[in-house]
Amino acid sequence: MPHQTFFNLPDAKRSRVLAALKAEFAAHPYTQGSVDRVTAAAGISKGSFYQYFEDKRDAYAHLVGELMAARLQVAGTPVPQAGLAEVLTAQVHASHDFHARDPLGWAVLCRAFSDDSPVDPTATGAAATLHQWAVAAVTAGQRSGELRDDVEPETAAWLVERVLTGLPQHVMGRFGVTPEAAAADGSAFDRPQIDRVAADAVAMLVRALAPAEP
Amino acid sequence: MPHQTFFNLPDAKRSRVLAALKAEFAAHPYTQGSVDRVTAAAGISKGSFYQYFEDKRDAYAHLVGELMAARLQVAGTPVPQAGLAEVLTAQVHASHDFHARDPLGWAVLCRAFSDDSPVDPTATGAAATLHQWAVAAVTAGQRSGELRDDVEPETAAWLVERVLTGLPQHVMGRFGVTPEAAAADGSAFDRPQIDRVAADAVAMLVRALAPAEP
DNA sequence: GTACAGTGTGACCGATCAGTCATATGACTG
DNA sequence: CAGTCATATGACTGATCGGTCACACTGTAC
């Protein structure tokens, strides 16, 4: 956890530090991220950095935690009563919205899920909630007969999360959008082809979890 | 590409070097892997290392290429005439077999797919073939009516690969098997629970790609 | 004025890293 | 023997890194 000094900071300065952290870990995976570059970008001294944070990991964990919270706020956690297709589509759209709102933050979370991160984003408080929510949603769906019940809820939830979390990177790779470009151009994802990919993925997930036809 | 000197090496020494590389990049992601540790483990001097390889990346790329080739040999590339379920199950079993045969190599490939690798394993010659094979298999299945044709083959192939490549890490995380433990104990994956997870995943993939019931 | 507390600073430390190079070895040639 | 060539070596370079620390600045209390 960051030291109190960090929270005592004037808002402007604190958000400058957060922005610098975000830019750094959007451009580099955790181990490659440099405290020196962060302090230079934030316009603070290295000594100050270590008065704000316990260490590099502490700063990174705080950043990821904040971003996960923001991401979850966009997505909305409560188990909805809608059908699975609607829920999944909403998740995909939430990812899209979050990217449009905070492209750098989105890139950081992408990395946190794929690179070697000292912080397991699925264990970072809010996101553990996300996973439990997914498992709960699947279990509930199974009980109501809306979802097939011949697979373990854990496995089903994993598969859904696995596909959803990989989707952004897949479309980026497939359509040649780099994280930097995506960050610079908020509309880089406004393409019908990309919507098509997302729709296909959702359709396949829905079918994967649908109960067997009698 | 490694220099000729590497291929001139006596078999024993060359495989010592390869084994050291494998152990290093099984234990650390690429950026964390240390040439010093490799040379120490292989019992060669640093100077020799740089007479064998252009640089660290060259050695890593060579290792990954070799492992991908070995992995593909286990899996078997030709488009089989069997149903999708059989093909996918065979892929999962191939992964299992490869792990049993070469746990360290398996860990390296796991990392190459998930960590920040300078070598895109899906572009490393043999593995590009794997992807093309997957796309071809899906396209063929669509044409024959065995697979649903309302989704793009690229997207369907990606989803399948995404799930299959993530499966090992998922079961490792879920059942508390570390890469080191898996490497040390070849039978770490011989558990009925794990078979269950794999079977569930395959079942969901099959359903995801099945044509709509009339 | 002095004293103190909170905060800012950047030179510095020790470690690690990829990569180089002058030198050494030893086998083979004539 | 001398000469040549491929190979082996590890001290060294230059850079980066996370993290520390003695010191400076500022404002408040007395």
Tab-separated table of C-alpha atoms (C1' of nucleotides) in Angstrom:
chain	number	residue	atom	x	y	z
A	1	MET	CA	0.000	0.000	0.000
A	2	PRO	CA	1.279	3.485	-0.798
A	3	HIS	CA	2.367	5.627	2.153
A	4	GLN	CA	0.156	8.333	3.545
A	5	THR	CA	2.362	10.962	1.911
A	6	PHE	CA	1.053	9.865	-1.461
A	7	PHE	CA	-2.533	10.480	-0.459
A	8	ASN	CA	-1.583	13.802	1.128
A	9	LEU	CA	-0.384	15.048	-2.235
A	10	PRO	CA	-2.265	17.830	-4.011
A	11	ASP	CA	-4.594	16.253	-6.537
A	12	ALA	CA	-2.716	17.668	-9.500
A	13	LYS	CA	0.595	16.185	-8.434
A	14	ARG	CA	-0.845	12.846	-7.433
A	15	SER	CA	-2.536	12.430	-10.760
A	16	ARG	CA	0.678	13.430	-12.536
A	17	VAL	CA	2.400	10.553	-10.748
A	18	LEU	CA	-0.416	8.161	-11.566
A	19	ALA	CA	-0.370	9.241	-15.203
A	20	ALA	CA	3.368	8.654	-15.396
A	21	LEU	CA	2.974	5.205	-13.844
A	22	LYS	CA	0.208	4.398	-16.256
A	23	ALA	CA	2.211	5.474	-19.289
A	24	GLU	CA	5.232	3.518	-18.143
A	25	PHE	CA	3.432	0.249	-17.553
A	26	ALA	CA	1.363	0.676	-20.669
A	27	ALA	CA	4.584	0.844	-22.672
A	28	HIS	CA	6.558	-1.793	-20.753
A	29	PRO	CA	5.746	-4.970	-18.864
A	30	TYR	CA	6.305	-4.797	-15.117
A	31	THR	CA	9.866	-6.073	-14.994
A	32	GLN	CA	10.897	-3.708	-17.787
A	33	GLY	CA	9.229	-0.710	-16.273
A	34	SER	CA	11.707	1.789	-14.848
A	35	VAL	CA	11.215	3.867	-11.737
A	36	ASP	CA	13.692	6.379	-13.138
A	37	ARG	CA	11.549	6.926	-16.208
A	38	VAL	CA	8.431	7.287	-14.080
A	39	THR	CA	9.951	9.923	-11.832
A	40	ALA	CA	11.331	11.800	-14.846
A	41	ALA	CA	7.944	11.761	-16.555
A	42	ALA	CA	6.143	12.798	-13.393
A	43	GLY	CA	8.630	15.560	-12.685
A	44	ILE	CA	9.450	14.317	-9.217
A	45	SER	CA	12.698	13.122	-7.674
A	46	LYS	CA	13.451	9.505	-7.044
A	47	GLY	CA	13.528	10.174	-3.332
A	48	SER	CA	9.964	11.427	-3.466
A	49	PHE	CA	8.868	8.310	-5.286
A	50	TYR	CA	10.111	6.205	-2.410
A	51	GLN	CA	8.358	8.442	0.063
A	52	TYR	CA	5.104	7.794	-1.764
A	53	PHE	CA	5.504	4.073	-2.362
A	54	GLU	CA	7.135	1.196	-0.518
A	55	ASP	CA	8.758	0.017	-3.710
A	56	LYS	CA	8.180	-0.424	-7.417
A	57	ARG	CA	5.795	-3.285	-6.858
A	58	ASP	CA	3.746	-1.249	-4.436
A	59	ALA	CA	3.281	1.490	-7.012
A	60	TYR	CA	2.396	-1.005	-9.711
A	61	ALA	CA	-0.077	-2.843	-7.514
A	62	HIS	CA	-1.754	0.429	-6.579
A	63	LEU	CA	-2.033	1.403	-10.234
A	64	VAL	CA	-3.491	-1.945	-11.270
A	65	GLY	CA	-5.905	-1.867	-8.371
A	66	GLU	CA	-7.169	1.566	-9.336
A	67	LEU	CA	-7.549	0.528	-12.959
A	68	MET	CA	-9.354	-2.683	-12.084
A	69	ALA	CA	-11.758	-0.702	-9.945
A	70	ALA	CA	-12.394	1.722	-12.792
A	71	ARG	CA	-12.813	-1.129	-15.227
A	72	LEU	CA	-15.287	-2.881	-12.961
A	73	GLN	CA	-17.271	0.284	-12.524
A	74	VAL	CA	-17.705	0.383	-16.274
A	75	ALA	CA	-18.610	-3.285	-16.482
A	76	GLY	CA	-21.020	-3.475	-13.580
A	77	THR	CA	-20.638	-6.449	-11.275
A	78	PRO	CA	-24.050	-7.539	-10.045
A	79	VAL	CA	-25.322	-10.765	-11.531
A	80	PRO	CA	-27.786	-9.597	-14.123
A	81	GLN	CA	-30.987	-11.401	-14.884
A	82	ALA	CA	-30.406	-11.091	-18.624
A	83	GLY	CA	-29.415	-14.021	-20.785
A	84	LEU	CA	-25.828	-15.084	-21.194
A	85	ALA	CA	-25.509	-13.522	-24.642
A	86	GLU	CA	-26.547	-10.141	-23.311
A	87	VAL	CA	-24.182	-10.416	-20.379
A	88	LEU	CA	-21.217	-11.372	-22.544
A	89	THR	CA	-21.970	-8.724	-25.118
A	90	ALA	CA	-22.172	-6.206	-22.321
A	91	GLN	CA	-18.755	-7.349	-21.069
A	92	VAL	CA	-17.229	-6.946	-24.513
A	93	HIS	CA	-18.782	-3.519	-24.862
A	94	ALA	CA	-17.553	-2.588	-21.429
A	95	SER	CA	-14.045	-3.463	-22.512
A	96	HIS	CA	-14.530	-1.311	-25.594
A	97	ASP	CA	-15.867	1.600	-23.585
A	98	PHE	CA	-13.080	1.357	-21.085
A	99	HIS	CA	-10.558	1.425	-23.888
A	100	ALA	CA	-12.167	4.514	-25.373
A	101	ARG	CA	-12.183	6.219	-22.005
A	102	ASP	CA	-8.693	5.292	-20.849
A	103	PRO	CA	-6.564	3.710	-23.580
A	104	LEU	CA	-3.384	3.703	-21.533
A	105	GLY	CA	-5.059	2.180	-18.537
A	106	TRP	CA	-6.556	-0.417	-20.790
A	107	ALA	CA	-3.101	-1.273	-22.131
A	108	VAL	CA	-1.795	-1.641	-18.579
A	109	LEU	CA	-4.530	-4.103	-17.710
A	110	CYS	CA	-3.942	-6.001	-20.944
A	111	ARG	CA	-0.331	-6.439	-19.878
A	112	ALA	CA	-1.252	-7.321	-16.328
A	113	PHE	CA	-3.257	-10.225	-17.703
A	114	SER	CA	-0.686	-11.450	-20.187
A	115	ASP	CA	2.830	-10.503	-19.128
A	116	ASP	CA	4.694	-11.588	-16.067
A	117	SER	CA	3.098	-9.385	-13.475
A	118	PRO	CA	3.940	-9.498	-9.772
A	119	VAL	CA	0.294	-8.695	-9.172
A	120	ASP	CA	-2.237	-11.278	-10.171
A	121	PRO	CA	-4.960	-9.048	-11.564
A	122	THR	CA	-7.514	-11.776	-10.919
A	123	ALA	CA	-6.544	-11.676	-7.238
A	124	THR	CA	-6.446	-7.913	-6.854
A	125	GLY	CA	-9.417	-7.386	-4.634
A	126	ALA	CA	-11.890	-6.092	-7.142
A	127	ALA	CA	-10.918	-8.602	-9.797
A	128	ALA	CA	-11.147	-11.572	-7.523
A	129	THR	CA	-14.698	-10.357	-7.275
A	130	LEU	CA	-14.916	-10.496	-11.051
A	131	HIS	CA	-13.851	-14.121	-11.128
A	132	GLN	CA	-16.142	-15.088	-8.280
A	133	TRP	CA	-18.869	-13.232	-10.062
A	134	ALA	CA	-18.237	-15.239	-13.210
A	135	VAL	CA	-18.314	-18.515	-11.307
A	136	ALA	CA	-21.449	-17.457	-9.467
A	137	ALA	CA	-23.113	-16.420	-12.700
A	138	VAL	CA	-22.321	-19.751	-14.311
A	139	THR	CA	-23.480	-21.703	-11.276
A	140	ALA	CA	-26.705	-19.717	-11.159
A	141	GLY	CA	-27.234	-20.267	-14.859
A	142	GLN	CA	-26.744	-23.965	-14.428
A	143	ARG	CA	-29.209	-24.134	-11.588
A	144	SER	CA	-31.853	-22.279	-13.560
A	145	GLY	CA	-31.294	-24.570	-16.503
A	146	GLU	CA	-30.164	-21.720	-18.704
A	147	LEU	CA	-26.645	-23.159	-18.960
A	148	ARG	CA	-25.445	-26.693	-19.512
A	149	ASP	CA	-24.690	-28.417	-16.229
A	150	ASP	CA	-22.395	-31.167	-17.480
A	151	VAL	CA	-19.252	-29.043	-17.104
A	152	GLU	CA	-17.668	-27.708	-13.936
A	153	PRO	CA	-18.584	-24.073	-13.243
A	154	GLU	CA	-14.931	-23.237	-12.558
A	155	THR	CA	-13.879	-24.525	-15.930
A	156	ALA	CA	-16.710	-22.831	-17.764
A	157	ALA	CA	-16.009	-19.526	-16.060
A	158	TRP	CA	-12.328	-19.859	-16.867
A	159	LEU	CA	-13.041	-20.498	-20.524
A	160	VAL	CA	-15.258	-17.442	-20.763
A	161	GLU	CA	-12.735	-15.238	-19.001
A	162	ARG	CA	-9.917	-16.683	-21.060
A	163	VAL	CA	-11.628	-15.753	-24.307
A	164	LEU	CA	-12.839	-12.353	-23.166
A	165	THR	CA	-9.506	-11.259	-21.737
A	166	GLY	CA	-7.673	-12.357	-24.879
A	167	LEU	CA	-10.039	-10.727	-27.317
A	168	PRO	CA	-8.554	-7.218	-27.243
A	169	GLN	CA	-5.049	-8.515	-27.920
A	170	HIS	CA	-6.295	-10.740	-30.674
A	171	VAL	CA	-8.016	-7.979	-32.565
A	172	MET	CA	-5.038	-5.721	-32.035
A	173	GLY	CA	-2.725	-8.304	-33.535
A	174	ARG	CA	-5.075	-9.243	-36.295
A	175	PHE	CA	-5.810	-5.716	-37.466
A	176	GLY	CA	-2.355	-4.346	-36.830
A	177	VAL	CA	-3.297	-1.981	-34.019
A	178	THR	CA	-0.395	-1.422	-31.650
A	179	PRO	CA	-0.960	-0.508	-28.006
A	180	GLU	CA	0.603	2.869	-28.708
A	181	ALA	CA	-1.650	3.527	-31.676
A	182	ALA	CA	-4.667	2.397	-29.704
A	183	ALA	CA	-3.686	4.743	-26.924
A	184	ALA	CA	-3.140	7.646	-29.307
A	185	ASP	CA	-6.250	7.100	-31.355
A	186	GLY	CA	-9.269	6.355	-29.227
A	187	SER	CA	-11.277	5.409	-32.290
A	188	ALA	CA	-8.822	2.773	-33.476
A	189	PHE	CA	-11.353	0.135	-32.488
A	190	ASP	CA	-14.355	1.597	-34.236
A	191	ARG	CA	-14.416	-0.816	-37.104
A	192	PRO	CA	-17.173	-3.113	-38.268
A	193	GLN	CA	-14.684	-5.952	-38.758
A	194	ILE	CA	-13.794	-5.760	-35.097
A	195	ASP	CA	-17.414	-5.765	-34.067
A	196	ARG	CA	-17.800	-8.844	-36.188
A	197	VAL	CA	-14.975	-10.627	-34.379
A	198	ALA	CA	-16.443	-9.746	-31.006
A	199	ALA	CA	-19.907	-10.860	-32.068
A	200	ASP	CA	-18.541	-14.167	-33.380
A	201	ALA	CA	-16.640	-14.808	-30.177
A	202	VAL	CA	-19.700	-14.081	-28.081
A	203	ALA	CA	-21.828	-16.316	-30.300
A	204	MET	CA	-19.403	-19.191	-29.859
A	205	LEU	CA	-19.232	-18.716	-26.095
A	206	VAL	CA	-22.997	-18.667	-25.849
A	207	ARG	CA	-23.228	-21.891	-27.796
A	208	ALA	CA	-20.415	-23.445	-25.752
A	209	LEU	CA	-22.426	-22.939	-22.586
A	210	ALA	CA	-25.909	-23.572	-23.912
A	211	PRO	CA	-27.699	-26.644	-22.559
A	212	ALA	CA	-27.826	-29.602	-24.912
A	213	GLU	CA	-30.751	-29.603	-27.279
A	214	PRO	CA	-33.118	-32.339	-26.211
B	1	MET	CA	20.435	-17.968	-36.450
B	2	PRO	CA	23.196	-19.517	-34.361
B	3	HIS	CA	26.687	-19.416	-35.815
B	4	GLN	CA	28.234	-22.436	-37.502
B	5	THR	CA	30.455	-22.976	-34.463
B	6	PHE	CA	27.394	-24.015	-32.517
B	7	PHE	CA	26.535	-26.740	-34.968
B	8	ASN	CA	30.171	-27.839	-35.116
B	9	LEU	CA	30.056	-28.607	-31.413
B	10	PRO	CA	30.284	-32.220	-30.251
B	11	ASP	CA	26.791	-33.487	-29.619
B	12	ALA	CA	27.336	-33.818	-25.878
B	13	LYS	CA	28.424	-30.215	-25.468
B	14	ARG	CA	25.777	-28.813	-27.768
B	15	SER	CA	23.037	-30.570	-25.883
B	16	ARG	CA	24.514	-29.381	-22.604
B	17	VAL	CA	24.145	-25.823	-23.877
B	18	LEU	CA	20.616	-26.466	-25.094
B	19	ALA	CA	19.693	-28.037	-21.766
B	20	ALA	CA	21.032	-25.026	-19.895
B	21	LEU	CA	19.075	-22.671	-22.161
B	22	LYS	CA	15.960	-24.711	-21.644
B	23	ALA	CA	16.309	-24.737	-17.866
B	24	GLU	CA	16.926	-21.002	-17.788
B	25	PHE	CA	13.941	-20.011	-19.881
B	26	ALA	CA	11.743	-22.558	-18.160
B	27	ALA	CA	12.519	-20.850	-14.871
B	28	HIS	CA	12.493	-17.236	-16.093
B	29	PRO	CA	10.698	-15.280	-18.790
B	30	TYR	CA	12.867	-14.068	-21.637
B	31	THR	CA	13.773	-10.662	-20.272
B	32	GLN	CA	14.660	-12.155	-16.890
B	33	GLY	CA	16.736	-14.928	-18.324
B	34	SER	CA	20.452	-14.428	-17.758
B	35	VAL	CA	23.211	-15.374	-20.166
B	36	ASP	CA	25.588	-15.605	-17.221
B	37	ARG	CA	23.445	-18.248	-15.570
B	38	VAL	CA	23.166	-20.183	-18.804
B	39	THR	CA	26.903	-20.277	-19.373
B	40	ALA	CA	27.512	-21.261	-15.758
B	41	ALA	CA	24.982	-24.084	-15.977
B	42	ALA	CA	26.332	-25.273	-19.317
B	43	GLY	CA	29.909	-25.126	-18.065
B	44	ILE	CA	31.089	-22.851	-20.850
B	45	SER	CA	32.546	-19.367	-20.808
B	46	LYS	CA	30.611	-16.304	-21.763
B	47	GLY	CA	32.923	-15.774	-24.702
B	48	SER	CA	31.993	-19.171	-26.055
B	49	PHE	CA	28.324	-18.369	-25.785
B	50	TYR	CA	28.810	-15.396	-28.049
B	51	GLN	CA	30.745	-17.505	-30.496
B	52	TYR	CA	27.791	-19.838	-30.711
B	53	PHE	CA	25.000	-17.277	-30.839
B	54	GLU	CA	24.591	-13.777	-32.231
B	55	ASP	CA	23.022	-12.640	-28.999
B	56	LYS	CA	20.637	-13.686	-26.250
B	57	ARG	CA	17.653	-13.368	-28.518
B	58	ASP	CA	19.272	-15.584	-31.129
B	59	ALA	CA	19.793	-18.348	-28.596
B	60	TYR	CA	16.254	-18.007	-27.298
B	61	ALA	CA	14.736	-18.051	-30.765
B	62	HIS	CA	16.708	-21.152	-31.646
B	63	LEU	CA	15.538	-22.893	-28.493
B	64	VAL	CA	11.897	-22.009	-29.041
B	65	GLY	CA	12.117	-23.080	-32.663
B	66	GLU	CA	13.511	-26.464	-31.713
B	67	LEU	CA	10.857	-26.961	-29.062
B	68	MET	CA	8.041	-25.956	-31.372
B	69	ALA	CA	9.283	-28.453	-33.913
B	70	ALA	CA	9.404	-31.182	-31.285
B	71	ARG	CA	5.966	-30.235	-30.023
B	72	LEU	CA	4.530	-30.344	-33.534
B	73	GLN	CA	6.048	-33.714	-34.158
B	74	VAL	CA	4.167	-35.014	-31.149
B	75	ALA	CA	0.927	-33.351	-32.208
B	76	GLY	CA	0.925	-34.309	-35.857
B	77	THR	CA	-0.030	-31.573	-38.279
B	78	PRO	CA	-1.942	-33.080	-41.158
B	79	VAL	CA	-5.638	-32.306	-41.180
B	80	PRO	CA	-7.206	-35.478	-39.903
B	81	GLN	CA	-10.481	-36.789	-41.164
B	82	ALA	CA	-11.720	-37.407	-37.661
B	83	GLY	CA	-14.382	-35.294	-36.014
B	84	LEU	CA	-13.552	-32.088	-34.204
B	85	ALA	CA	-13.881	-33.659	-30.784
B	86	GLU	CA	-11.308	-36.301	-31.646
B	87	VAL	CA	-8.935	-33.720	-33.106
B	88	LEU	CA	-9.162	-31.452	-30.091
B	89	THR	CA	-8.828	-34.305	-27.647
B	90	ALA	CA	-5.770	-35.443	-29.580
B	91	GLN	CA	-4.304	-31.937	-29.287
B	92	VAL	CA	-4.857	-31.889	-25.553
B	93	HIS	CA	-3.306	-35.322	-25.236
B	94	ALA	CA	-0.387	-34.212	-27.371
B	95	SER	CA	0.202	-31.384	-24.959
B	96	HIS	CA	0.074	-33.869	-22.105
B	97	ASP	CA	2.487	-36.237	-23.841
B	98	PHE	CA	4.885	-33.460	-24.660
B	99	HIS	CA	4.853	-32.370	-21.059
B	100	ALA	CA	5.592	-35.903	-19.916
B	101	ARG	CA	8.433	-36.219	-22.410
B	102	ASP	CA	10.041	-32.810	-21.906
B	103	PRO	CA	8.652	-30.929	-18.918
B	104	LEU	CA	11.213	-28.136	-19.093
B	105	GLY	CA	10.676	-27.607	-22.798
B	106	TRP	CA	6.983	-27.551	-22.156
B	107	ALA	CA	7.435	-24.836	-19.539
B	108	VAL	CA	9.494	-22.788	-21.981
B	109	LEU	CA	6.747	-22.931	-24.580
B	110	CYS	CA	4.151	-22.068	-21.959
B	111	ARG	CA	6.119	-18.935	-21.189
B	112	ALA	CA	6.677	-18.154	-24.848
B	113	PHE	CA	2.928	-18.044	-25.274
B	114	SER	CA	2.138	-16.004	-22.200
B	115	ASP	CA	5.095	-13.845	-21.189
B	116	ASP	CA	6.689	-11.052	-23.135
B	117	SER	CA	8.719	-12.994	-25.616
B	118	PRO	CA	10.818	-11.418	-28.364
B	119	VAL	CA	9.870	-14.408	-30.474
B	120	ASP	CA	6.267	-14.791	-31.432
B	121	PRO	CA	5.841	-18.540	-31.056
B	122	THR	CA	2.898	-18.454	-33.438
B	123	ALA	CA	5.179	-16.957	-36.094
B	124	THR	CA	8.116	-19.284	-35.560
B	125	GLY	CA	8.033	-21.253	-38.769
B	126	ALA	CA	6.575	-24.460	-37.532
B	127	ALA	CA	3.962	-22.768	-35.394
B	128	ALA	CA	2.752	-20.483	-38.116
B	129	THR	CA	2.001	-23.793	-39.752
B	130	LEU	CA	-0.002	-24.774	-36.686
B	131	HIS	CA	-2.152	-21.679	-36.954
B	132	GLN	CA	-2.652	-22.083	-40.680
B	133	TRP	CA	-3.506	-25.688	-40.020
B	134	ALA	CA	-6.123	-24.649	-37.503
B	135	VAL	CA	-7.661	-22.154	-39.918
B	136	ALA	CA	-7.603	-24.717	-42.709
B	137	ALA	CA	-9.198	-27.324	-40.483
B	138	VAL	CA	-11.988	-24.954	-39.494
B	139	THR	CA	-12.565	-23.862	-43.078
B	140	ALA	CA	-12.688	-27.464	-44.223
B	141	GLY	CA	-15.077	-28.338	-41.424
B	142	GLN	CA	-17.321	-25.469	-42.423
B	143	ARG	CA	-17.360	-26.542	-46.039
B	144	SER	CA	-18.244	-30.091	-45.152
B	145	GLY	CA	-21.008	-28.875	-42.896
B	146	GLU	CA	-19.397	-30.386	-39.837
B	147	LEU	CA	-18.800	-26.956	-38.313
B	148	ARG	CA	-21.013	-23.915	-38.097
B	149	ASP	CA	-20.330	-21.499	-40.929
B	150	ASP	CA	-21.773	-18.332	-39.424
B	151	VAL	CA	-18.489	-17.338	-37.801
B	152	GLU	CA	-15.236	-16.334	-39.465
B	153	PRO	CA	-12.714	-19.190	-39.627
B	154	GLU	CA	-9.954	-16.915	-38.341
B	155	THR	CA	-11.954	-16.074	-35.263
B	156	ALA	CA	-13.001	-19.654	-34.639
B	157	ALA	CA	-9.433	-20.899	-35.016
B	158	TRP	CA	-8.210	-18.195	-32.683
B	159	LEU	CA	-10.742	-19.115	-30.025
B	160	VAL	CA	-9.741	-22.761	-30.175
B	161	GLU	CA	-6.042	-21.957	-30.000
B	162	ARG	CA	-6.647	-19.446	-27.242
B	163	VAL	CA	-8.353	-22.006	-25.062
B	164	LEU	CA	-5.960	-24.847	-25.835
B	165	THR	CA	-2.817	-22.805	-25.250
B	166	GLY	CA	-4.162	-21.473	-21.955
B	167	LEU	CA	-5.326	-24.787	-20.615
B	168	PRO	CA	-1.979	-25.966	-19.190
B	169	GLN	CA	-1.469	-22.752	-17.242
B	170	HIS	CA	-5.018	-22.832	-15.988
B	171	VAL	CA	-4.762	-26.317	-14.574
B	172	MET	CA	-1.370	-25.481	-13.113
B	173	GLY	CA	-2.782	-22.462	-11.341
B	174	ARG	CA	-5.945	-24.185	-10.281
B	175	PHE	CA	-4.293	-27.266	-8.832
B	176	GLY	CA	-1.273	-25.506	-7.434
B	177	VAL	CA	1.285	-27.090	-9.730
B	178	THR	CA	4.262	-24.825	-10.291
B	179	PRO	CA	6.325	-25.023	-13.484
B	180	GLU	CA	9.248	-26.263	-11.405
B	181	ALA	CA	7.179	-28.978	-9.789
B	182	ALA	CA	5.740	-29.976	-13.136
B	183	ALA	CA	9.218	-30.178	-14.555
B	184	ALA	CA	10.520	-32.189	-11.629
B	185	ASP	CA	7.594	-34.553	-11.445
B	186	GLY	CA	6.553	-35.794	-14.835
B	187	SER	CA	3.434	-37.318	-13.372
B	188	ALA	CA	2.207	-34.075	-11.808
B	189	PHE	CA	-0.519	-33.965	-14.414
B	190	ASP	CA	-1.765	-37.506	-13.988
B	191	ARG	CA	-4.874	-36.655	-12.080
B	192	PRO	CA	-8.462	-37.432	-12.874
B	193	GLN	CA	-9.500	-33.870	-11.935
B	194	ILE	CA	-7.219	-32.519	-14.600
B	195	ASP	CA	-8.559	-34.910	-17.188
B	196	ARG	CA	-11.979	-33.670	-16.235
B	197	VAL	CA	-11.029	-30.047	-16.869
B	198	ALA	CA	-9.544	-30.906	-20.234
B	199	ALA	CA	-12.584	-32.955	-21.204
B	200	ASP	CA	-14.914	-30.130	-20.192
B	201	ALA	CA	-12.947	-27.605	-22.183
B	202	VAL	CA	-12.966	-29.823	-25.248
B	203	ALA	CA	-16.683	-30.435	-24.854
B	204	MET	CA	-17.372	-26.706	-24.742
B	205	LEU	CA	-15.177	-26.034	-27.758
B	206	VAL	CA	-16.921	-28.731	-29.727
B	207	ARG	CA	-20.291	-27.276	-28.890
B	208	ALA	CA	-19.070	-23.763	-29.670
B	209	LEU	CA	-18.220	-24.829	-33.199
B	210	ALA	CA	-21.044	-27.250	-33.844
B	211	PRO	CA	-23.559	-26.270	-36.493
B	212	ALA	CA	-26.877	-24.953	-35.227
B	213	GLU	CA	-29.451	-27.596	-34.522
B	214	PRO	CA	-32.101	-27.372	-37.192
C	1	DG	C1'	14.931	34.099	17.211
C	2	DT	C1'	14.943	28.317	17.889
C	3	DA	C1'	12.986	23.794	17.339
C	4	DC	C1'	10.674	20.561	15.048
C	5	DA	C1'	8.062	17.911	11.499
C	6	DG	C1'	6.854	16.995	6.854
C	7	DT	C1'	8.441	16.913	2.474
C	8	DG	C1'	11.710	17.285	-1.555
C	9	DT	C1'	16.229	16.136	-3.642
C	10	DG	C1'	19.745	13.773	-6.446
C	11	DA	C1'	24.212	11.823	-5.761
C	12	DC	C1'	25.358	7.518	-4.605
C	13	DC	C1'	25.511	2.244	-3.739
C	14	DG	C1'	25.697	-2.453	-4.951
C	15	DA	C1'	24.055	-5.576	-8.052
C	16	DT	C1'	23.038	-7.294	-12.566
C	17	DC	C1'	23.081	-7.301	-17.216
C	18	DA	C1'	24.370	-8.018	-22.415
C	19	DG	C1'	28.055	-7.885	-25.004
C	20	DT	C1'	33.433	-7.281	-26.169
C	21	DC	C1'	38.244	-8.299	-26.593
C	22	DA	C1'	42.973	-9.411	-25.809
C	23	DT	C1'	44.853	-13.494	-24.904
C	24	DA	C1'	45.444	-18.538	-24.517
C	25	DT	C1'	44.977	-23.276	-26.101
C	26	DG	C1'	45.649	-26.987	-28.982
C	27	DA	C1'	45.129	-29.450	-33.182
C	28	DC	C1'	46.634	-29.669	-37.736
C	29	DT	C1'	49.972	-28.349	-41.714
C	30	DG	C1'	54.235	-27.986	-44.051
D	1	DC	C1'	60.233	-26.473	-35.683
D	2	DA	C1'	57.111	-22.264	-37.120
D	3	DG	C1'	52.688	-20.812	-38.802
D	4	DT	C1'	47.792	-20.891	-39.020
D	5	DC	C1'	43.283	-21.422	-37.691
D	6	DA	C1'	39.170	-22.499	-35.035
D	7	DT	C1'	37.910	-22.350	-30.663
D	8	DA	C1'	37.969	-21.213	-25.441
D	9	DT	C1'	38.368	-17.890	-21.820
D	10	DG	C1'	36.968	-14.484	-18.217
D	11	DA	C1'	38.175	-9.868	-16.976
D	12	DC	C1'	36.268	-5.868	-18.452
D	13	DT	C1'	33.016	-2.120	-20.261
D	14	DG	C1'	29.254	0.732	-20.128
D	15	DA	C1'	24.734	0.954	-18.996
D	16	DT	C1'	20.548	0.313	-16.177
D	17	DC	C1'	18.378	-0.955	-12.309
D	18	DG	C1'	15.944	-0.644	-7.518
D	19	DG	C1'	16.679	1.423	-3.499
D	20	DT	C1'	19.125	4.569	0.204
D	21	DC	C1'	20.640	8.556	2.652
D	22	DA	C1'	22.513	12.856	4.158
D	23	DC	C1'	21.007	17.131	3.408
D	24	DA	C1'	17.920	21.136	2.022
D	25	DC	C1'	13.700	23.513	2.039
D	26	DT	C1'	9.314	25.221	4.100
D	27	DG	C1'	5.925	26.249	7.349
D	28	DT	C1'	4.249	26.125	11.974
D	29	DA	C1'	4.735	26.478	17.145
D	30	DC	C1'	6.792	28.527	20.718
